[in-house]
Coordinates of C-alpha atoms in Angstrom, one line a residue:
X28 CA 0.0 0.0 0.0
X29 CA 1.4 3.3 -0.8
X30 CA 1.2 6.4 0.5
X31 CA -1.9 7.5 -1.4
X32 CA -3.8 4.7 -0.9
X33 CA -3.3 5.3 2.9
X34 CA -4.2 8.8 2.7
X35 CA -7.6 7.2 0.5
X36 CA -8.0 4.5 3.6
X37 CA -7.5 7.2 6.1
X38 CA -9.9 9.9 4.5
X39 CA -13.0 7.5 4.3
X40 CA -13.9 6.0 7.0
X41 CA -16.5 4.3 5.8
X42 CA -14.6 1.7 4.4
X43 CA -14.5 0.2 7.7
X44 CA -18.1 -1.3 6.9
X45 CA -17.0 -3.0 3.7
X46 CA -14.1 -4.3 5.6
X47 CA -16.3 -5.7 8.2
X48 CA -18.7 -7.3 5.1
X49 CA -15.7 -8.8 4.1
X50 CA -14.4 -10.2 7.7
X51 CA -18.3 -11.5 8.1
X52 CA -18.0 -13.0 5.0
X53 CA -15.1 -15.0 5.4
X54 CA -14.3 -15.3 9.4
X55 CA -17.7 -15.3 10.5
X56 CA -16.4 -16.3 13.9
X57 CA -14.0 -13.5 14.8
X58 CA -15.5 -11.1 16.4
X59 CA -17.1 -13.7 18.6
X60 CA -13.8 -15.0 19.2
X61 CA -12.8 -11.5 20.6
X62 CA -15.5 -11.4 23.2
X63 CA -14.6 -14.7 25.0
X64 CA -10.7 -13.5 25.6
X65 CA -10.4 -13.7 29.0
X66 CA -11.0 -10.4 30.9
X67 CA -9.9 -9.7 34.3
X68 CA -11.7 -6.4 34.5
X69 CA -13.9 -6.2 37.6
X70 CA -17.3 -6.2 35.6
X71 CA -18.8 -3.2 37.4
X72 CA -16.5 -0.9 36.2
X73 CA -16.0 -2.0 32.6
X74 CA -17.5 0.4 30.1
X75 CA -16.1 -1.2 26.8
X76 CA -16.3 -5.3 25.9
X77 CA -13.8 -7.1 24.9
X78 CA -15.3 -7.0 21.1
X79 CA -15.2 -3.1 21.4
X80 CA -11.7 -2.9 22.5
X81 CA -10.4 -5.7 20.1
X82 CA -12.5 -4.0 16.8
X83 CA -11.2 -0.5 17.6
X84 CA -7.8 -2.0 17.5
X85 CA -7.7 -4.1 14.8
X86 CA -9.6 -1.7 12.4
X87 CA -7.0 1.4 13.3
X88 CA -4.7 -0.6 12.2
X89 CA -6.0 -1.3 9.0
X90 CA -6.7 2.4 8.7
X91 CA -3.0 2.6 9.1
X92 CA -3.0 3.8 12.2
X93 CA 0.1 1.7 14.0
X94 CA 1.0 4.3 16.7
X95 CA -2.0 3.4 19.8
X96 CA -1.9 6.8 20.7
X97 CA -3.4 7.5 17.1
X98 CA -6.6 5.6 17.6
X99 CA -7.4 8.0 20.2
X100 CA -6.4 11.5 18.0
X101 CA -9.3 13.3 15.7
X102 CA -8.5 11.2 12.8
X103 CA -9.7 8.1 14.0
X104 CA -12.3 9.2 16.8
X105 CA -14.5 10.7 14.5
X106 CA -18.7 10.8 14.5
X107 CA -18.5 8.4 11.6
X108 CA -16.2 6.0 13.0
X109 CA -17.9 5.8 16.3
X110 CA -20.9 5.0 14.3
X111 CA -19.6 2.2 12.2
X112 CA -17.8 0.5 15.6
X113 CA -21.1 0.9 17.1
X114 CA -22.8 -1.0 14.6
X115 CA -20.1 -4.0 14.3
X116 CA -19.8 -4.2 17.8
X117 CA -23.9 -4.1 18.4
X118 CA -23.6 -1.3 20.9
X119 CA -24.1 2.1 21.6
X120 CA -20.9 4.3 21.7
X121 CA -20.5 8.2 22.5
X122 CA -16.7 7.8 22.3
X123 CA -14.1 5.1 21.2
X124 CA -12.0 3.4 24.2
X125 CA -9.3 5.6 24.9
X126 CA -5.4 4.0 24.0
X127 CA -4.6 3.6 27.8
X128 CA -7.9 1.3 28.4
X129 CA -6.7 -1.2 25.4
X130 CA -3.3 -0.7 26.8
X131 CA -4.6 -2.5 30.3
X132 CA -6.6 -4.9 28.5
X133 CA -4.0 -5.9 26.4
X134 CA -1.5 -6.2 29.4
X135 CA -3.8 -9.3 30.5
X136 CA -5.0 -10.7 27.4
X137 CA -3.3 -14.3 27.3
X138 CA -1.2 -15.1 24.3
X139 CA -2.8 -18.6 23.5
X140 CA -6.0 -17.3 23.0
X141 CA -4.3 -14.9 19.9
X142 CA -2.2 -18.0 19.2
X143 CA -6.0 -19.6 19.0
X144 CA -7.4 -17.3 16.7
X145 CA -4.7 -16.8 14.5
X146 CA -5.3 -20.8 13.8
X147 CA -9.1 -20.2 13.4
X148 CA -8.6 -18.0 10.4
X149 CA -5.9 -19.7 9.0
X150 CA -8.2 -22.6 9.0
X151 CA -11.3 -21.2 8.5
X152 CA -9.3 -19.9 4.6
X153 CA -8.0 -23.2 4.1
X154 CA -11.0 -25.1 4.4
X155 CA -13.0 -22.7 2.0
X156 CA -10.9 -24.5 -0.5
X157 CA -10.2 -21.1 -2.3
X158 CA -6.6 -21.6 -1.8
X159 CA -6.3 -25.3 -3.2
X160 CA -5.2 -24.2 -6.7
X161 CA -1.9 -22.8 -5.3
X162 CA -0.6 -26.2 -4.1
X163 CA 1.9 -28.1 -5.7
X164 CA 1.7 -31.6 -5.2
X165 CA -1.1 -31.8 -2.8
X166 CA 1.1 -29.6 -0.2
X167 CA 0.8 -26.0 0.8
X168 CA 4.1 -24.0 1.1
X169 CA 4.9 -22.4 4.2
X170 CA 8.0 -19.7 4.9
X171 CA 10.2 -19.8 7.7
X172 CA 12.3 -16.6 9.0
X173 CA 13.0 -14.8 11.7
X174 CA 13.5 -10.6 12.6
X175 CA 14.1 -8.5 14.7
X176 CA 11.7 -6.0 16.6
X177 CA 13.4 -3.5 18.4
X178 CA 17.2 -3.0 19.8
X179 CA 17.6 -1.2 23.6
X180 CA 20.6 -0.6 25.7
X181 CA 19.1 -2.8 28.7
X182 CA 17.7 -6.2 28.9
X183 CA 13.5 -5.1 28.3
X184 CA 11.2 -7.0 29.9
X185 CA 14.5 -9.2 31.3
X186 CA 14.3 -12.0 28.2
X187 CA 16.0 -9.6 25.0
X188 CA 18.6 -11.6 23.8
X189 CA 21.8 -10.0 23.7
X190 CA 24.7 -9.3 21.6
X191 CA 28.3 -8.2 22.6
X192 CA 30.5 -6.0 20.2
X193 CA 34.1 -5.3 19.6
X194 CA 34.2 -2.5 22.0
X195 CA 32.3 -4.2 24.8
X196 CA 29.4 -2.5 24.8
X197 CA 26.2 -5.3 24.8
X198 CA 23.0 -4.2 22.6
X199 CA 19.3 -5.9 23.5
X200 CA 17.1 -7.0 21.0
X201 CA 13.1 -8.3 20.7
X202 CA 13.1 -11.1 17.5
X203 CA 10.4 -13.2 16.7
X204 CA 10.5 -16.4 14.0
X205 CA 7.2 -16.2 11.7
X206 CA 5.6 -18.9 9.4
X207 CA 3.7 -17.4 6.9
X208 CA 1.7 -19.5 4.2
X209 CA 2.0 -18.4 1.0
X210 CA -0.7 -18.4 -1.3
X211 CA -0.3 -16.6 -4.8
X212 CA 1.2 -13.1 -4.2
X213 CA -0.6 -13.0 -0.4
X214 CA 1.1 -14.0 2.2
X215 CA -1.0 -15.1 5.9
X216 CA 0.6 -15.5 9.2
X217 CA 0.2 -18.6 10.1
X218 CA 2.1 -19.4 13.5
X219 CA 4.5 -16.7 15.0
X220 CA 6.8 -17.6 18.1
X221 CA 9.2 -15.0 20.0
X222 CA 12.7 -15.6 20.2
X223 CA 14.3 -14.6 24.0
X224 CA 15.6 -15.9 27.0
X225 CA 13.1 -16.6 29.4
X226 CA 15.7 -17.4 32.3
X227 CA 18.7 -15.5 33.4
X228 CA 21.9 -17.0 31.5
X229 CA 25.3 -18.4 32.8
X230 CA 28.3 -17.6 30.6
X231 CA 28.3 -21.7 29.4
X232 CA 24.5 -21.5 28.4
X233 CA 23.5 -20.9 24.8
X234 CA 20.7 -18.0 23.8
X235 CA 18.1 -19.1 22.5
X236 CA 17.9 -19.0 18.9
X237 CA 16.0 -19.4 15.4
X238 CA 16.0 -23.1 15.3
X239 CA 15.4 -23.7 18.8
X240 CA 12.4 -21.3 18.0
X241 CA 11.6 -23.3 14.7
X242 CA 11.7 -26.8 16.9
X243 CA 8.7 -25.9 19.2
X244 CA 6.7 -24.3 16.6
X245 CA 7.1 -26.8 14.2
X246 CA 5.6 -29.5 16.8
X247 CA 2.4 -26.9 17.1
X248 CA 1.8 -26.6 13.7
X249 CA 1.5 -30.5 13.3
X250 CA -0.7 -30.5 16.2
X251 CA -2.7 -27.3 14.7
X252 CA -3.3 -29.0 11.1
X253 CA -2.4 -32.7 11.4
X254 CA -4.0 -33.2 7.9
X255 CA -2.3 -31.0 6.3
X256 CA 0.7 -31.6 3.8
X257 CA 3.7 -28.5 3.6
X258 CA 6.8 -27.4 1.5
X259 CA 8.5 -26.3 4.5
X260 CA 10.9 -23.3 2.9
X261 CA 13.3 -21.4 4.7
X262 CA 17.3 -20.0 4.0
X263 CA 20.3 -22.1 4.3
X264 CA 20.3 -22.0 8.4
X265 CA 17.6 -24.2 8.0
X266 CA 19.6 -26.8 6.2
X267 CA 20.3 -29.1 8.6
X268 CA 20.2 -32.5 9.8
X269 CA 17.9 -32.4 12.4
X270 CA 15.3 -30.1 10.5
X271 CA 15.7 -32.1 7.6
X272 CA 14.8 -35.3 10.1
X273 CA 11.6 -33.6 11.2
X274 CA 10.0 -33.2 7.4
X275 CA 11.2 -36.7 6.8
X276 CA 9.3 -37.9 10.3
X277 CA 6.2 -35.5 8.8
X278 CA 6.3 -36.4 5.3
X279 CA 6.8 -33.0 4.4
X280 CA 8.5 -31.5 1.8
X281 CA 11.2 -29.0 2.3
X282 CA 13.1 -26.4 0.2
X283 CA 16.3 -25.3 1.7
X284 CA 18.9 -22.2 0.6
X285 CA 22.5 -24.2 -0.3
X286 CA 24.8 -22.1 0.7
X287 CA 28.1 -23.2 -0.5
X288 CA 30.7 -22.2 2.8
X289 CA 27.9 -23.7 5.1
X290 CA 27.7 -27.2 3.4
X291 CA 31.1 -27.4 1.6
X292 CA 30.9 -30.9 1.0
X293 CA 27.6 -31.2 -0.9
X294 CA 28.0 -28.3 -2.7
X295 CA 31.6 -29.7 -3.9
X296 CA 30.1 -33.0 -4.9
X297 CA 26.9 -31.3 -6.8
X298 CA 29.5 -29.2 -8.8
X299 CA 31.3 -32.3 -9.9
X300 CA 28.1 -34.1 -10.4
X301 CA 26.8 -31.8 -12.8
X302 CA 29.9 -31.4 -14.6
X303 CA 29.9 -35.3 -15.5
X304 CA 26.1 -35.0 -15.9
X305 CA 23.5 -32.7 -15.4
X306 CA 20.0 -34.1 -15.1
X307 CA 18.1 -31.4 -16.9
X308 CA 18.7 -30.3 -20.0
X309 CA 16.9 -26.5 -19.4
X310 CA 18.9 -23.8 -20.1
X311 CA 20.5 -21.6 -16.9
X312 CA 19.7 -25.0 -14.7
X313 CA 21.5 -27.7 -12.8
X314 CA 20.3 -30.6 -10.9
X315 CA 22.1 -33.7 -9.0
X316 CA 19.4 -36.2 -7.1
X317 CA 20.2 -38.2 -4.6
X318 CA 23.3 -37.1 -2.8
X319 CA 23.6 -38.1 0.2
X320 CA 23.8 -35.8 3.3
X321 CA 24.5 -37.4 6.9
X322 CA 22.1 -40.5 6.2
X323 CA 19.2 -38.3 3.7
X324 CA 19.3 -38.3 -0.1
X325 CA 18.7 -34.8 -0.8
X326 CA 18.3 -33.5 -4.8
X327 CA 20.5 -30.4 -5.0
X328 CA 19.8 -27.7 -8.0
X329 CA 20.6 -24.5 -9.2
X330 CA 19.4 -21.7 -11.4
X331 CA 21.9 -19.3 -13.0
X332 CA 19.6 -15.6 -13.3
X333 CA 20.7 -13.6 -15.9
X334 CA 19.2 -9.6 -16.0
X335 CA 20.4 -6.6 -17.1
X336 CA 24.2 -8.3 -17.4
X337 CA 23.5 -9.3 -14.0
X338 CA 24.2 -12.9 -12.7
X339 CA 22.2 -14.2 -9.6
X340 CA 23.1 -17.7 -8.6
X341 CA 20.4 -19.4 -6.5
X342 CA 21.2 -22.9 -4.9
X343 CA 18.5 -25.5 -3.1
X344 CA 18.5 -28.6 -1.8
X345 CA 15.0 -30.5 -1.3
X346 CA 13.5 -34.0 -1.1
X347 CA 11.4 -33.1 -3.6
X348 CA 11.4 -35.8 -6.9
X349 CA 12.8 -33.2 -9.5
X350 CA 12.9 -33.9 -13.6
X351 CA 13.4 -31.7 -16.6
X352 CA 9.2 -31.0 -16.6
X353 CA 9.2 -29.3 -13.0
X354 CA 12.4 -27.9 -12.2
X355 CA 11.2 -24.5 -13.2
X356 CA 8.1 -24.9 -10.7
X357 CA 10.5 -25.9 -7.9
X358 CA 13.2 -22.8 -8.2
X359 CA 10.0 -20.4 -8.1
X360 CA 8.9 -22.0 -5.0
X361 CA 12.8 -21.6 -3.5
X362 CA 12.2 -18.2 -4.8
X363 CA 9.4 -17.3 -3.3
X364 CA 11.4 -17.4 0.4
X365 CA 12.0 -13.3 -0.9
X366 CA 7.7 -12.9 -0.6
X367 CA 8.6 -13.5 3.8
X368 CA 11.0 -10.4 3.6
X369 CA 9.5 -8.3 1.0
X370 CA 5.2 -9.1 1.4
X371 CA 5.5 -10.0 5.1
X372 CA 8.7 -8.1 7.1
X373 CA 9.3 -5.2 4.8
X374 CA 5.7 -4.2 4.5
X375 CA 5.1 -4.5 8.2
X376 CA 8.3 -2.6 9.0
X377 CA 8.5 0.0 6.4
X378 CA 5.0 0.4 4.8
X379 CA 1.4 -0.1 6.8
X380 CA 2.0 -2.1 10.0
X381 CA 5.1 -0.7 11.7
X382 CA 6.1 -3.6 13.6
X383 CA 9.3 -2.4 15.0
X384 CA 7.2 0.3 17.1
X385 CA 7.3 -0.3 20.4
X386 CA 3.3 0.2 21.5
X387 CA 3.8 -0.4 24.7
X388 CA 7.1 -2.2 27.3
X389 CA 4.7 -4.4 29.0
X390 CA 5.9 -8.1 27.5
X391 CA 2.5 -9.2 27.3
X392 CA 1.1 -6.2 26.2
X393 CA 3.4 -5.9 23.3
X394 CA 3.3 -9.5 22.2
X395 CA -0.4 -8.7 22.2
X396 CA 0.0 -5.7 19.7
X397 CA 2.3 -8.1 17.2
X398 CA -0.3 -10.4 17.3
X399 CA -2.9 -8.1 16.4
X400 CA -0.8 -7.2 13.5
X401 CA -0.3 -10.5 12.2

């Protein structure tokens, strides 16, 4: 969304109804969803539900309104607005909830209930069947990465992990590992988990890290769609053994970045391969099946880019069965790894969203916020 389209979304607040149409239409559930979150409010002194507070959020941020404080300004608060909140939230409002009341809901809201609801509508659009044309082989691709949030000179919250430089001084920093399904050019949130240290570190203990991250969600997303086939996608960190192990023990596929100083030996013995023989006979691509890689056959290919007198190498490995007749279809889905970092991180970061904005430095609070995002 550029600039002019946000200053279009901004201007009409009407919109907000064909929004909502649309949300009825297709998550009929979710604003039902948002009125059973838990609520520790005393009763007698609540003046907005659950729904209220969770609509007014989620809709300023569709408006493009990512700072909390703007929900509250003349640009969102308007007659209008009130109106249309009123009417989605089947109440009577004289004025929106003011930021600091979501703020306190939102410091008690508990994470597995977002964690729930982000499965409902990834479920919910899955089972419409509207997506089923974008599978390959009867699997659904799913990207893995991680990013960072926000950086501090003290330990937030008391789980940042924590980075050391050259001259001693030791930054802090919020990062969170997202799996989004990918689905055409639109790209869904499907599981999110936070990155950080949720105990107080000895000098022999490691961080934790992406792959530890990857390792517990990857358990709750078989749990979460245990019918479900994936292309599990991700750079060459996740080119490893033991994540290689865990799509074999799913029957998943997986499409892995080769990079060629991180596995030395298989890209050496690909190189040779495909000098003797290459197993495709496209133009600008390379393919070696069955190598073997600590007890796994993996097929490792390549694609030479050529733009503008520009070269781009890009190498994969995969357990996917390659020929001549789909090795095209497989280095577009390697490719599409970019559509985590451009459609998901750099459009939240840079563009509508504004993930790195720290909305409030209450833990629970902000994971509450990301969620809301997602």
């Amino acid at each position: 969304m550029n600039r002019k389209q946000r200053r279009e979304l901004r201007k009409d607040k009407n919109l907000i109804i064909e929004l909502y149409s649309i949300i009825k239409k297709y998550l009929p559930d979710l604003l039902n969803k948002f009125e059973k979150l838990t609520d520790v409010r005393h009763q007698s002194y609540v003046t907005y539900n659950m729904k209220t507070i969770c609509v007014t959020r989620l809709f300023g941020l569709i408006c493009g309104l990512t700072s909390l404080s703007n929900i509250s300004s003349d640009e969102f608060n308007t007659d209008v607005c009130i109106k249309n909140i009123s009417s989605i939230c089947n109440t009577q409002l004289t004025e929106l909830p003011y930021w600091e009341t979501i703020q306190d809901v939102f410091m008690n809201i508990k994470i597995s209930e977002l964690k729930d609801i982000q499965k409902y509508i990834v479920k919910t659009l899955l089972r419409s069947k509207m997506f089923d044309k974008y599978k390959f082989d009867g699997a659904f691709q799913l990207l893995f990465d991680g990013t960072g949030l926000s950086n501090h000179n003290y330990n937030l919250n008391g789980n940042c992990l924590k980075r050391k430089h050259k001259d001693g001084q030791i930054s802090y920093y919020k990062y969170v590992l997202e799996c989004k399904l990918v689905v055409g050019n639109i790209v869904i949130s499907l599981d999110s988990e936070f990155i950080e240290n949720n105990q107080m570190l000895t000098e022999k203990q490691k961080q934790d890290c992406e792959t530890k991250a990857f390792k517990r969600m990857i358990k709750r997303i078989k749990s979460n769609y245990p019918k479900y086939k994936f292309i599990i996608t991700g750079d060459g960190l996740y080119a490893t053994t033991p994540i290689i192990n865990i799509c074999k023990k799913y029957h998943w596929f997986f499409i892995f970045n080769l990079k060629p100083d991180r596995l030395k030996e298989v890209n050496d013995i690909f190189e040779g391969n495909i000098k003797l023989l290459n197993e495709t006979s496209k133009t600008n691509y390379f393919l070696s099946s069955n190598i073997e890689f600590k007890n796994n056959l993996i097929n490792v290919f390549k694609y030479i880019d050529i733009k503008n007198n520009k070269t781009t190498i890009f190498r994969y490995i995969s357990n996917i069965i390659i020929n001549n007749d789909n090795i095209d279809t497989i280095v577009q889905l390697g490719r599409k790894r970019w559509k985590i970092e451009n459609e998901g991180f750099y459009t939240q970061k840079h563009r509508t969203f504004d993930i790195t904005h720290l909305n409030s430095r209450n833990d629970n609070s902000m994971k509450c916020h990301y969620y809301f995002i997602q």
